[in-house]
């Protein structure tokens, strides 16, 4: 017996709640985020929905720069184009890849606490798509 939720219905639910909503495997307790429809650990497809804090730490990261500016333009490239993509380990365990914004790429480090934000990306055929990004945790 499993709850079969169609993907479009699921995505509408995410859109309404605007929260980091994950799935906890009913079999082994692994939390999946974003929900994948099957447990990444044991492939079970029964879940309960859990609200995640959205808080986590940087597990690894890469600084990307469009075009590879020569050194004399590095400052400008940093101001205008460099961005950080990180694997963030959420407090609840799942790791997700997302952009880290509102941060100087030079100051990003492994283990840095970050907070997730969800924003609307676009709507297609009535289904709103959301993306996540992370900002440094302010305390
Ligand atoms: Zn499982």
mmCIF file of C-alpha atoms and ligand atoms in Angstrom:
data_model
loop_
_atom_site.group_PDB
_atom_site.id
_atom_site.type_symbol
_atom_site.label_atom_id
_atom_site.label_comp_id
_atom_site.label_asym_id
_atom_site.label_seq_id
_atom_site.Cartn_x
_atom_site.Cartn_y
_atom_site.Cartn_z
ATOM 1 C CA UNK A 1 0.000 0.000 0.000
ATOM 2 C CA UNK A 2 1.447 3.330 -0.951
ATOM 3 C CA UNK A 3 0.230 6.851 -1.388
ATOM 4 C CA UNK A 4 0.506 7.553 -5.053
ATOM 5 C CA UNK A 5 0.788 11.263 -5.635
ATOM 6 C CA UNK A 6 0.983 12.490 -9.169
ATOM 7 C CA UNK A 7 3.927 14.753 -9.877
ATOM 8 C CA UNK A 8 1.817 17.751 -11.003
ATOM 9 C CA UNK A 9 -0.248 17.589 -7.800
ATOM 10 C CA UNK A 10 2.869 17.365 -5.741
ATOM 11 C CA UNK A 11 4.414 20.402 -7.367
ATOM 12 C CA UNK A 12 1.277 22.442 -6.797
ATOM 13 C CA UNK A 13 1.502 21.550 -3.127
ATOM 14 C CA UNK A 14 5.095 22.715 -2.947
ATOM 15 C CA UNK A 15 4.128 25.945 -4.643
ATOM 16 C CA UNK A 16 1.379 26.699 -2.184
ATOM 17 C CA UNK A 17 3.432 26.109 0.886
ATOM 18 C CA UNK A 18 6.633 27.821 -0.172
ATOM 19 C CA UNK A 19 8.521 25.782 2.357
ATOM 20 C CA UNK A 20 11.318 23.299 2.351
ATOM 21 C CA UNK A 21 9.171 20.234 2.336
ATOM 22 C CA UNK A 22 10.851 16.879 2.280
ATOM 23 C CA UNK A 23 9.809 13.280 2.514
ATOM 24 C CA UNK A 24 10.774 10.923 5.303
ATOM 25 C CA UNK A 25 10.954 7.322 4.227
ATOM 26 C CA UNK A 26 8.406 5.235 6.125
ATOM 27 C CA UNK A 27 10.762 2.277 5.921
ATOM 28 C CA UNK A 28 14.202 3.534 6.977
ATOM 29 C CA UNK A 29 13.649 7.148 8.019
ATOM 30 C CA UNK A 30 15.918 8.711 5.404
ATOM 31 C CA UNK A 31 14.803 12.217 4.494
ATOM 32 C CA UNK A 32 14.730 13.050 0.806
ATOM 33 C CA UNK A 33 14.886 16.602 -0.458
ATOM 34 C CA UNK A 34 13.883 17.536 -3.010
ATOM 35 C CA UNK A 35 11.454 14.625 -2.888
ATOM 36 C CA UNK A 36 12.469 12.027 -5.437
ATOM 37 C CA UNK A 37 9.515 9.676 -5.374
ATOM 38 C CA UNK A 38 11.661 6.848 -4.048
ATOM 39 C CA UNK A 39 13.926 6.589 -1.039
ATOM 40 C CA UNK A 40 17.562 7.239 -2.069
ATOM 41 C CA UNK A 41 18.584 4.607 0.459
ATOM 42 C CA UNK A 42 16.158 1.704 0.196
ATOM 43 C CA UNK A 43 14.001 2.638 -2.828
ATOM 44 C CA UNK A 44 10.833 2.482 -0.723
ATOM 45 C CA UNK A 45 8.055 4.685 -2.106
ATOM 46 C CA UNK A 46 6.042 5.331 1.052
ATOM 47 C CA UNK A 47 6.726 8.637 2.716
ATOM 48 C CA UNK A 48 5.469 11.081 5.240
ATOM 49 C CA UNK A 49 5.891 14.762 4.548
ATOM 50 C CA UNK A 50 8.241 16.681 6.796
ATOM 51 C CA UNK A 51 8.945 20.400 6.996
ATOM 52 C CA UNK A 52 12.649 21.096 6.880
ATOM 53 C CA UNK A 53 14.262 24.080 8.549
ATOM 54 C CA UNK A 54 16.068 25.145 5.392
ATOM 55 C CA UNK A 55 19.189 25.631 7.503
ATOM 56 C CA UNK A 56 22.366 23.807 6.741
ATOM 57 C CA UNK A 57 26.095 24.062 6.216
ATOM 58 C CA UNK A 58 28.254 24.140 3.124
ATOM 59 C CA UNK A 59 29.575 20.674 2.385
ATOM 60 C CA UNK A 60 31.565 21.657 -0.683
ATOM 61 C CA UNK A 61 31.484 24.498 -3.142
ATOM 62 C CA UNK A 62 32.733 25.847 -6.438
ATOM 63 C CA UNK A 63 33.201 29.437 -7.521
ATOM 64 C CA UNK A 64 32.185 29.859 -11.132
ATOM 65 C CA UNK A 65 33.109 32.748 -13.346
ATOM 66 C CA UNK A 66 31.614 33.260 -16.769
ATOM 67 C CA UNK A 67 34.228 33.604 -19.485
ATOM 68 C CA UNK A 68 37.341 33.246 -17.323
ATOM 69 C CA UNK A 69 38.349 36.901 -17.056
ATOM 70 C CA UNK A 70 42.080 37.778 -17.253
ATOM 71 C CA UNK A 71 43.678 38.811 -13.936
ATOM 72 C CA UNK A 72 43.378 42.549 -14.551
ATOM 73 C CA UNK A 73 39.632 42.137 -14.792
ATOM 74 C CA UNK A 74 39.274 39.735 -11.920
ATOM 75 C CA UNK A 75 37.889 42.403 -9.617
ATOM 76 C CA UNK A 76 35.289 43.373 -12.117
ATOM 77 C CA UNK A 77 34.407 39.757 -12.778
ATOM 78 C CA UNK A 78 33.960 39.239 -9.063
ATOM 79 C CA UNK A 79 31.659 42.217 -8.843
ATOM 80 C CA UNK A 80 29.655 41.351 -11.888
ATOM 81 C CA UNK A 81 29.771 37.715 -12.661
ATOM 82 C CA UNK A 82 31.262 35.269 -10.218
ATOM 83 C CA UNK A 83 28.937 33.126 -8.285
ATOM 84 C CA UNK A 84 29.075 30.283 -5.848
ATOM 85 C CA UNK A 85 27.450 26.911 -6.308
ATOM 86 C CA UNK A 86 27.551 24.721 -3.238
ATOM 87 C CA UNK A 87 26.472 21.353 -2.003
ATOM 88 C CA UNK A 88 24.628 22.219 1.181
ATOM 89 C CA UNK A 89 24.005 19.618 3.842
ATOM 90 C CA UNK A 90 20.710 20.456 5.492
ATOM 91 C CA UNK A 91 20.426 20.081 9.250
ATOM 92 C CA UNK A 92 18.058 17.167 8.631
ATOM 93 C CA UNK A 93 20.620 15.345 6.499
ATOM 94 C CA UNK A 94 19.817 15.707 2.811
ATOM 95 C CA UNK A 95 22.415 17.347 0.579
ATOM 96 C CA UNK A 96 21.306 19.613 -2.204
ATOM 97 C CA UNK A 97 23.127 21.619 -4.816
ATOM 98 C CA UNK A 98 22.194 25.269 -5.029
ATOM 99 C CA UNK A 99 23.571 28.718 -5.628
ATOM 100 C CA UNK A 100 24.813 30.724 -2.651
ATOM 101 C CA UNK A 101 24.062 34.422 -3.036
ATOM 102 C CA UNK A 102 24.575 37.639 -1.088
ATOM 103 C CA UNK A 103 28.091 36.539 -0.262
ATOM 104 C CA UNK A 104 31.629 37.393 -1.305
ATOM 105 C CA UNK A 105 32.908 34.237 -3.045
ATOM 106 C CA UNK A 106 36.231 34.700 -1.205
ATOM 107 C CA UNK A 107 34.522 34.386 2.169
ATOM 108 C CA UNK A 108 32.731 31.128 1.435
ATOM 109 C CA UNK A 109 34.140 28.156 3.275
ATOM 110 C CA UNK A 110 33.291 24.562 4.000
ATOM 111 C CA UNK A 111 31.184 24.286 7.139
ATOM 112 C CA UNK A 112 29.784 27.796 6.739
ATOM 113 C CA UNK A 113 26.199 28.012 8.027
ATOM 114 C CA UNK A 114 23.663 28.981 5.404
ATOM 115 C CA UNK A 115 19.927 29.446 5.255
ATOM 116 C CA UNK A 116 17.792 28.387 2.354
ATOM 117 C CA UNK A 117 15.319 30.547 0.531
ATOM 118 C CA UNK A 118 12.747 29.449 -1.969
ATOM 119 C CA UNK A 119 11.764 31.612 -4.853
ATOM 120 C CA UNK A 120 9.455 31.266 -7.774
ATOM 121 C CA UNK A 121 11.263 30.635 -11.050
ATOM 122 C CA UNK A 122 8.551 30.358 -13.647
ATOM 123 C CA UNK A 123 5.175 28.895 -14.341
ATOM 124 C CA UNK A 124 4.581 26.367 -17.065
ATOM 125 C CA UNK A 125 1.229 24.891 -17.998
ATOM 126 C CA UNK A 126 -0.220 25.923 -14.684
ATOM 127 C CA UNK A 127 2.571 24.368 -12.647
ATOM 128 C CA UNK A 128 4.722 26.821 -10.737
ATOM 129 C CA UNK A 129 8.396 25.906 -10.589
ATOM 130 C CA UNK A 130 10.432 26.893 -7.598
ATOM 131 C CA UNK A 131 14.136 27.035 -7.045
ATOM 132 C CA UNK A 132 16.215 27.326 -3.943
ATOM 133 C CA UNK A 133 19.230 29.370 -3.120
ATOM 134 C CA UNK A 134 21.199 29.861 0.052
ATOM 135 C CA UNK A 135 22.453 32.928 1.850
ATOM 136 C CA UNK A 136 24.850 33.133 4.793
ATOM 137 C CA UNK A 137 23.013 32.555 8.062
ATOM 138 C CA UNK A 138 22.661 35.796 9.979
ATOM 139 C CA UNK A 139 22.608 35.652 13.730
HETATM 140 ZN ZN1 LIG B 1 14.203 4.260 2.912
#
